[in-house]
Short mmCIF file of N, CA and C in Angstrom, two decimals:
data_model
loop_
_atom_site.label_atom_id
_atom_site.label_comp_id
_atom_site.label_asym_id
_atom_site.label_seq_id
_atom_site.Cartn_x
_atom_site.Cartn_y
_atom_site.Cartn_z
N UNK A 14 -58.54 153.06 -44.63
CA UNK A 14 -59.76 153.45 -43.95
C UNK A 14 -60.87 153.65 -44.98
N UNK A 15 -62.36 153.23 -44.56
CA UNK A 15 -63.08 153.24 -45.95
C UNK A 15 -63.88 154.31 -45.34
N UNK A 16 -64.47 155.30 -46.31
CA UNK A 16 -65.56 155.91 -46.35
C UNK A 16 -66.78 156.02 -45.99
N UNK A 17 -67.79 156.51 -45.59
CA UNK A 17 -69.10 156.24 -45.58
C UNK A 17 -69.53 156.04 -47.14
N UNK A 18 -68.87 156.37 -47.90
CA UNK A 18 -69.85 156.24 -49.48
C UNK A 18 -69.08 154.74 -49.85
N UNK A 19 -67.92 154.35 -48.85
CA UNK A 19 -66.92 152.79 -49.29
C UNK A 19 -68.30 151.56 -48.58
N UNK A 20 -68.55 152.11 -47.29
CA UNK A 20 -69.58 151.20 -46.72
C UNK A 20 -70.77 150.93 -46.99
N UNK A 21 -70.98 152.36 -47.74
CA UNK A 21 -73.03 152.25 -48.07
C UNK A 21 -72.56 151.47 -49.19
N UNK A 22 -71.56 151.24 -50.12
CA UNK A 22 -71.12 150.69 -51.54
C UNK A 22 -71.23 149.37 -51.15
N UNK A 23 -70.61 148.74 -50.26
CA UNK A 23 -70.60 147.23 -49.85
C UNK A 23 -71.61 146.52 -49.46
N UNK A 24 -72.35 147.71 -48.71
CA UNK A 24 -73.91 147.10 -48.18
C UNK A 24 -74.91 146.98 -49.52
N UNK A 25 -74.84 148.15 -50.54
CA UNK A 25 -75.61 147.83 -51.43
C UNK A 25 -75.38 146.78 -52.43
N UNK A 26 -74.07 146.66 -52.61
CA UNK A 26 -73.70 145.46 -53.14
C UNK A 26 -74.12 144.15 -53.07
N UNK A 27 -73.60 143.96 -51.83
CA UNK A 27 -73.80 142.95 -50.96
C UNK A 27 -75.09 142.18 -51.39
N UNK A 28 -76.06 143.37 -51.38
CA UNK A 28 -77.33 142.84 -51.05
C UNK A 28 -78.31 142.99 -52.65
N UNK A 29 -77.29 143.24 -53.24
CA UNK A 29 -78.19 143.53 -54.80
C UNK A 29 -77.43 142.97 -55.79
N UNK A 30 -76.34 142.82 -55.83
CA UNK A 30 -75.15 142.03 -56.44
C UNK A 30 -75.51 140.61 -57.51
N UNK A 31 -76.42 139.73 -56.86
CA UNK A 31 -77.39 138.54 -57.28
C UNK A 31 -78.12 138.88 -58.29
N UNK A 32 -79.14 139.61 -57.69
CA UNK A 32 -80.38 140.32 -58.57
C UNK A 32 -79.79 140.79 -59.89
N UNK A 33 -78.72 141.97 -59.82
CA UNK A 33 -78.15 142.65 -60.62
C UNK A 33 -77.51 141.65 -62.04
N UNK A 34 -77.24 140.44 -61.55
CA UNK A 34 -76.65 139.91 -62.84
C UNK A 34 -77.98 138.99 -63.59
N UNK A 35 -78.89 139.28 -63.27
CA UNK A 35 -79.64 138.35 -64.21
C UNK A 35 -80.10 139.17 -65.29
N UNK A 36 -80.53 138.20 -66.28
CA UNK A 36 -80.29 138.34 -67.69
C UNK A 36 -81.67 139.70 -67.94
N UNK A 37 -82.85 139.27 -67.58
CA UNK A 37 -83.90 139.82 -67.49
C UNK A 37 -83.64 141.28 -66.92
N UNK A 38 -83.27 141.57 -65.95
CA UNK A 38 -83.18 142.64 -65.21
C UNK A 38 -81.72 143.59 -65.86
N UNK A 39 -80.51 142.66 -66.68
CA UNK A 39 -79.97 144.03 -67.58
C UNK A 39 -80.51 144.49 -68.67
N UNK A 40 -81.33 143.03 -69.28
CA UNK A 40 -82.28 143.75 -70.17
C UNK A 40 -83.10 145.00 -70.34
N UNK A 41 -83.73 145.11 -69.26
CA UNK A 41 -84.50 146.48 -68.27
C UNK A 41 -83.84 147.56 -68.10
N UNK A 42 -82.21 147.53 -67.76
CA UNK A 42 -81.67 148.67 -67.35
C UNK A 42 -80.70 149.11 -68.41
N UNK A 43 -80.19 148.33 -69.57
CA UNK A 43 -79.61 148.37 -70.49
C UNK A 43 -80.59 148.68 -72.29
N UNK A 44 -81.66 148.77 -72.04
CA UNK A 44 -82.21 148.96 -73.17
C UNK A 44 -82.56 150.48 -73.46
N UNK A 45 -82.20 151.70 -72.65
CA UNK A 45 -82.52 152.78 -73.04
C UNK A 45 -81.09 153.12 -74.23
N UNK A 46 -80.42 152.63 -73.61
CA UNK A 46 -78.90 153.31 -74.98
C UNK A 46 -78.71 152.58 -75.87
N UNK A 47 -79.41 151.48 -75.83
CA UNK A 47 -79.57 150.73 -77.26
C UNK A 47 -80.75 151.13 -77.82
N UNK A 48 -81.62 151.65 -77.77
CA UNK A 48 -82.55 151.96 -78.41
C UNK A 48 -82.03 153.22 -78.85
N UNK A 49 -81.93 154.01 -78.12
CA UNK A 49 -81.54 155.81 -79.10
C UNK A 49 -80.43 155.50 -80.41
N UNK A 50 -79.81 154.43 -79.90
CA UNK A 50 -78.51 154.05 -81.32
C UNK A 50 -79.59 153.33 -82.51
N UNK A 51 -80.98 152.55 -82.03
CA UNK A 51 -81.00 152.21 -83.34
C UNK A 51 -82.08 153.15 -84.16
N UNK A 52 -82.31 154.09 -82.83
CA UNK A 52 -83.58 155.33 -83.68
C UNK A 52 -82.47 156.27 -84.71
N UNK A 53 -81.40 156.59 -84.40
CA UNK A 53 -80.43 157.21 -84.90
C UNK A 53 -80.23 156.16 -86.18
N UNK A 54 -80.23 155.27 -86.11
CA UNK A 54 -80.09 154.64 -87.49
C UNK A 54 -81.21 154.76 -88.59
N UNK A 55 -82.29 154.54 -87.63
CA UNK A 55 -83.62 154.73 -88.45
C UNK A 55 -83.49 155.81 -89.33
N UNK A 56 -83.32 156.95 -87.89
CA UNK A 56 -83.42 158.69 -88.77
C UNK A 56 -82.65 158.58 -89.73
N UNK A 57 -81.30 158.08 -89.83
CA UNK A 57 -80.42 158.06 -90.71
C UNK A 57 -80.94 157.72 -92.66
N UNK A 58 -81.65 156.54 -92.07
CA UNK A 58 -82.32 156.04 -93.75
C UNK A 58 -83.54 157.02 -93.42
N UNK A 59 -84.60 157.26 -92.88
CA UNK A 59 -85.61 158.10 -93.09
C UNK A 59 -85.52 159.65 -93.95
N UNK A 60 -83.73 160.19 -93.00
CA UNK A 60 -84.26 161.53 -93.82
C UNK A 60 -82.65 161.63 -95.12
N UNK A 61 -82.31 160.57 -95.10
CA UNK A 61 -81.80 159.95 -96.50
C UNK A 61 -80.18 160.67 -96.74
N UNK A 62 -79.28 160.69 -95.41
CA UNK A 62 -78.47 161.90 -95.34
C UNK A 62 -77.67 161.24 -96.26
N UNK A 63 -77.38 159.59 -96.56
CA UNK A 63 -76.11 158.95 -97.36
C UNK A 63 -77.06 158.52 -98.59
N UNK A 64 -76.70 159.70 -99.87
CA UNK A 64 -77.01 159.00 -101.01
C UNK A 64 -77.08 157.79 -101.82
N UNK A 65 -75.76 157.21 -101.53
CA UNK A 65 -75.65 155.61 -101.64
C UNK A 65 -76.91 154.64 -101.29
N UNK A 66 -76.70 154.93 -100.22
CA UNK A 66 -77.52 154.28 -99.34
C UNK A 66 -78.74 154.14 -99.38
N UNK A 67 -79.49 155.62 -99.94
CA UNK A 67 -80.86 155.89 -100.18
C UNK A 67 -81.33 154.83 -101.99
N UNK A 68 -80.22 154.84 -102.82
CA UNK A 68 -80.13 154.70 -103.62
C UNK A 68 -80.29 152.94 -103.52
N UNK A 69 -79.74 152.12 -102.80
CA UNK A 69 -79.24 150.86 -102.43
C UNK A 69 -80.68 150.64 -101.81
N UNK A 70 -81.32 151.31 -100.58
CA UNK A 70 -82.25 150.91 -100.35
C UNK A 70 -84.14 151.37 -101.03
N UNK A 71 -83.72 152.17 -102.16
CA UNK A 71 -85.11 151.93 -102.55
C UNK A 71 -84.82 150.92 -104.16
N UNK A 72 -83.42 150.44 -104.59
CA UNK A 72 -83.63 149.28 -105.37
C UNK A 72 -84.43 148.04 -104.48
N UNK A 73 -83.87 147.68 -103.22
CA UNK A 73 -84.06 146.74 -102.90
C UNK A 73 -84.58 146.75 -101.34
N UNK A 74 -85.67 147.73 -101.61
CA UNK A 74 -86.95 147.77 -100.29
C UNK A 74 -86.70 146.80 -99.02
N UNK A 75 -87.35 145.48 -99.90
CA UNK A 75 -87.97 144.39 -99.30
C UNK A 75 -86.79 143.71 -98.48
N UNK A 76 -86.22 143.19 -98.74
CA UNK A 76 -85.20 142.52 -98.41
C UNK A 76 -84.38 143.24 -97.63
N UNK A 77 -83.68 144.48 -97.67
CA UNK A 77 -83.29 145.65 -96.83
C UNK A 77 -83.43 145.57 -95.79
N UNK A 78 -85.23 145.97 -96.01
CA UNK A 78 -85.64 145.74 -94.58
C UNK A 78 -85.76 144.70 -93.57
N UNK A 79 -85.81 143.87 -93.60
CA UNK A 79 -85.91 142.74 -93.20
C UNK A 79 -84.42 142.89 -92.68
N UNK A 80 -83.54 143.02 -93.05
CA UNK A 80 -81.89 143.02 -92.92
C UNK A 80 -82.10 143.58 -92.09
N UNK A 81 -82.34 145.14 -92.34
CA UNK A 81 -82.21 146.06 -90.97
C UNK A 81 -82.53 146.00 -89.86
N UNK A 82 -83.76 145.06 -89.82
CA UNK A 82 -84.68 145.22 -88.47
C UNK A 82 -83.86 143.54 -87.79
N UNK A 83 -83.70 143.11 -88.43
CA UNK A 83 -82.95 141.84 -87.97
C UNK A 83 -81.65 142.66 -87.36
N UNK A 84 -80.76 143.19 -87.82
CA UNK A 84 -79.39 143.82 -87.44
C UNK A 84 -80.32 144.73 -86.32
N UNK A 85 -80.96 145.81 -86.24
CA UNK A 85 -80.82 146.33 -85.06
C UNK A 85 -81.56 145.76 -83.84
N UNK A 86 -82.31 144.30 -84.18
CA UNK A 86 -82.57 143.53 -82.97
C UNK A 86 -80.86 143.16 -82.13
N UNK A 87 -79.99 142.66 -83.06
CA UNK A 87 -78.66 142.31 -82.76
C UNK A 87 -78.21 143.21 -82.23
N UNK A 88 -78.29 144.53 -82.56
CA UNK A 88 -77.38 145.96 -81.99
C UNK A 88 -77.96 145.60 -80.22
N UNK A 89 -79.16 146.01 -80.37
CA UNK A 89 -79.75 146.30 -79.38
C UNK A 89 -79.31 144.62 -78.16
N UNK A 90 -80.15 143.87 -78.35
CA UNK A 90 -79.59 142.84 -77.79
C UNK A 90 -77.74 142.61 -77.64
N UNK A 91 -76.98 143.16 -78.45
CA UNK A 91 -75.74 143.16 -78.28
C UNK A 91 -75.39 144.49 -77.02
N UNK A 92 -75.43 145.65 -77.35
CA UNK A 92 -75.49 146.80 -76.56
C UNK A 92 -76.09 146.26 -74.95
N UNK A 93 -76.95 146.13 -75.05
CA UNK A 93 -78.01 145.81 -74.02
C UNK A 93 -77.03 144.84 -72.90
N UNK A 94 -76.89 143.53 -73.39
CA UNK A 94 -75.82 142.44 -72.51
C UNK A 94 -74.57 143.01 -72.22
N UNK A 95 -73.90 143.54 -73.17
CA UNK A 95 -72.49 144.30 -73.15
C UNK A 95 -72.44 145.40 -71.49
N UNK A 96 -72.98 146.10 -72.11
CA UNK A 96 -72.89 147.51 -71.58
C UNK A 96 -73.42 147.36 -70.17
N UNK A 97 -74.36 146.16 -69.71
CA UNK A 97 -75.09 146.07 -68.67
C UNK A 97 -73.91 145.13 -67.41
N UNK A 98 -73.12 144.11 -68.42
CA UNK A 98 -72.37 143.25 -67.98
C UNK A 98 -71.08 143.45 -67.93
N UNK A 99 -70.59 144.82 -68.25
CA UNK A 99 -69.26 145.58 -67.92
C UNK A 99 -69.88 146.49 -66.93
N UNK A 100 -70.80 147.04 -66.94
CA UNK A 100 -71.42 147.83 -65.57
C UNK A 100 -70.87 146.96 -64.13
N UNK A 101 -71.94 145.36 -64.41
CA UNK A 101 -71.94 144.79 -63.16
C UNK A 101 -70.51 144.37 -62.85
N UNK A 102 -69.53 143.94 -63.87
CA UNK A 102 -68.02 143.63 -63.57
C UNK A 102 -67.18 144.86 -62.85
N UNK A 103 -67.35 145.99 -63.26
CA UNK A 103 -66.64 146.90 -62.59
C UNK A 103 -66.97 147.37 -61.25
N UNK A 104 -68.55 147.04 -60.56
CA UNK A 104 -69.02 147.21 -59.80
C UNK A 104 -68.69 146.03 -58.70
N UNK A 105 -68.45 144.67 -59.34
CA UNK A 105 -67.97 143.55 -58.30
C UNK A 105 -66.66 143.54 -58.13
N UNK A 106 -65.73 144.21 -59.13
CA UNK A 106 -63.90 144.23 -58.96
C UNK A 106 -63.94 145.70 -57.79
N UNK A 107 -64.85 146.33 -57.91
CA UNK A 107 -64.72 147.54 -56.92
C UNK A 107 -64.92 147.34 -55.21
N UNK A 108 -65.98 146.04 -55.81
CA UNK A 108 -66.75 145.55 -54.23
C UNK A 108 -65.50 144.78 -53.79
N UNK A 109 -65.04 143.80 -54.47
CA UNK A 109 -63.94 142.90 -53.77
C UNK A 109 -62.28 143.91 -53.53
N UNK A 110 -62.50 145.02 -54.20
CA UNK A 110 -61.46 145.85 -53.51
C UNK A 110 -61.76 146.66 -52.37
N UNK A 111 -62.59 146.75 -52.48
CA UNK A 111 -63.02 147.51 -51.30
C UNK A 111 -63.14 146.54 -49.67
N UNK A 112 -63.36 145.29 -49.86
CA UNK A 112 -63.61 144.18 -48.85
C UNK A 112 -62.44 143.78 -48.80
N UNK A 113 -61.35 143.45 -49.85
CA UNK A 113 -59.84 143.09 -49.49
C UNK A 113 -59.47 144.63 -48.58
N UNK A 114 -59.99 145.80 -48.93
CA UNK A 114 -59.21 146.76 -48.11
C UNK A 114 -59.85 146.70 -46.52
N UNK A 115 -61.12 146.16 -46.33
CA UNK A 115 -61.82 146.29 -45.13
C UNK A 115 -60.94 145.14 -44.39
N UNK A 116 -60.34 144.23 -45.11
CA UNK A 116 -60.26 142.73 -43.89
C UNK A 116 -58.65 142.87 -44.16
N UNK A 117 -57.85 143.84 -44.76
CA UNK A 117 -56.82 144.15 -44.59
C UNK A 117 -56.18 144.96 -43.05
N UNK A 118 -57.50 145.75 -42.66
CA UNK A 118 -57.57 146.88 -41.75
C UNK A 118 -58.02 145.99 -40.32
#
């Protein structure tokens, strides 16, 4: 027997399911937790907590940077697709269990 929160789940699905997987639109909903991971990196070299590191990056400034900002385009764009596209998978294995349980009944 399904729920009222099993049925409003199928209807919203149903009807947003499409929308939900395009590339543009996880971009949108997936870029807030990739961004706080790469400000946390920032802070990390800004207030200089790994000596090494501080040491490694004021020999070699220029180039560093360029590294870094290249890598946390990747984080972010990696995070972003990931995290958005295990969202929508667990949300469509839930929908098709929930519809095998409706046309079971």
């Amino acid at each position: 027997m399904l729920t009222d929160d099993d049925i409003g789940f199928i209807e919203y699905w149903n009807q947003n399911r499409k929308r939900k997987k395009k590339v543009w639109k996880q971009l949108a909903l997936g870029l807030p937790l990739a961004t706080v991971l790469v400000i946390t990196i920032f802070a990390n070299i800004v207030f200089r907590w790994h000596k090494e590191a501080d040491e490694a990056f004021r020999r070699e400034q220029a180039s560093l940077i360029i590294v870094l900002v290249v890598a946390c385009i990747l984080i972010v764009v990696f995070i972003v697709i990931f995290s958005v596209r295990h969202r929508w998978d667990i949300n469509e294995q839930h929908y098709k269990e929930l519809m095998a349980k409706k046309n079971k009944q």
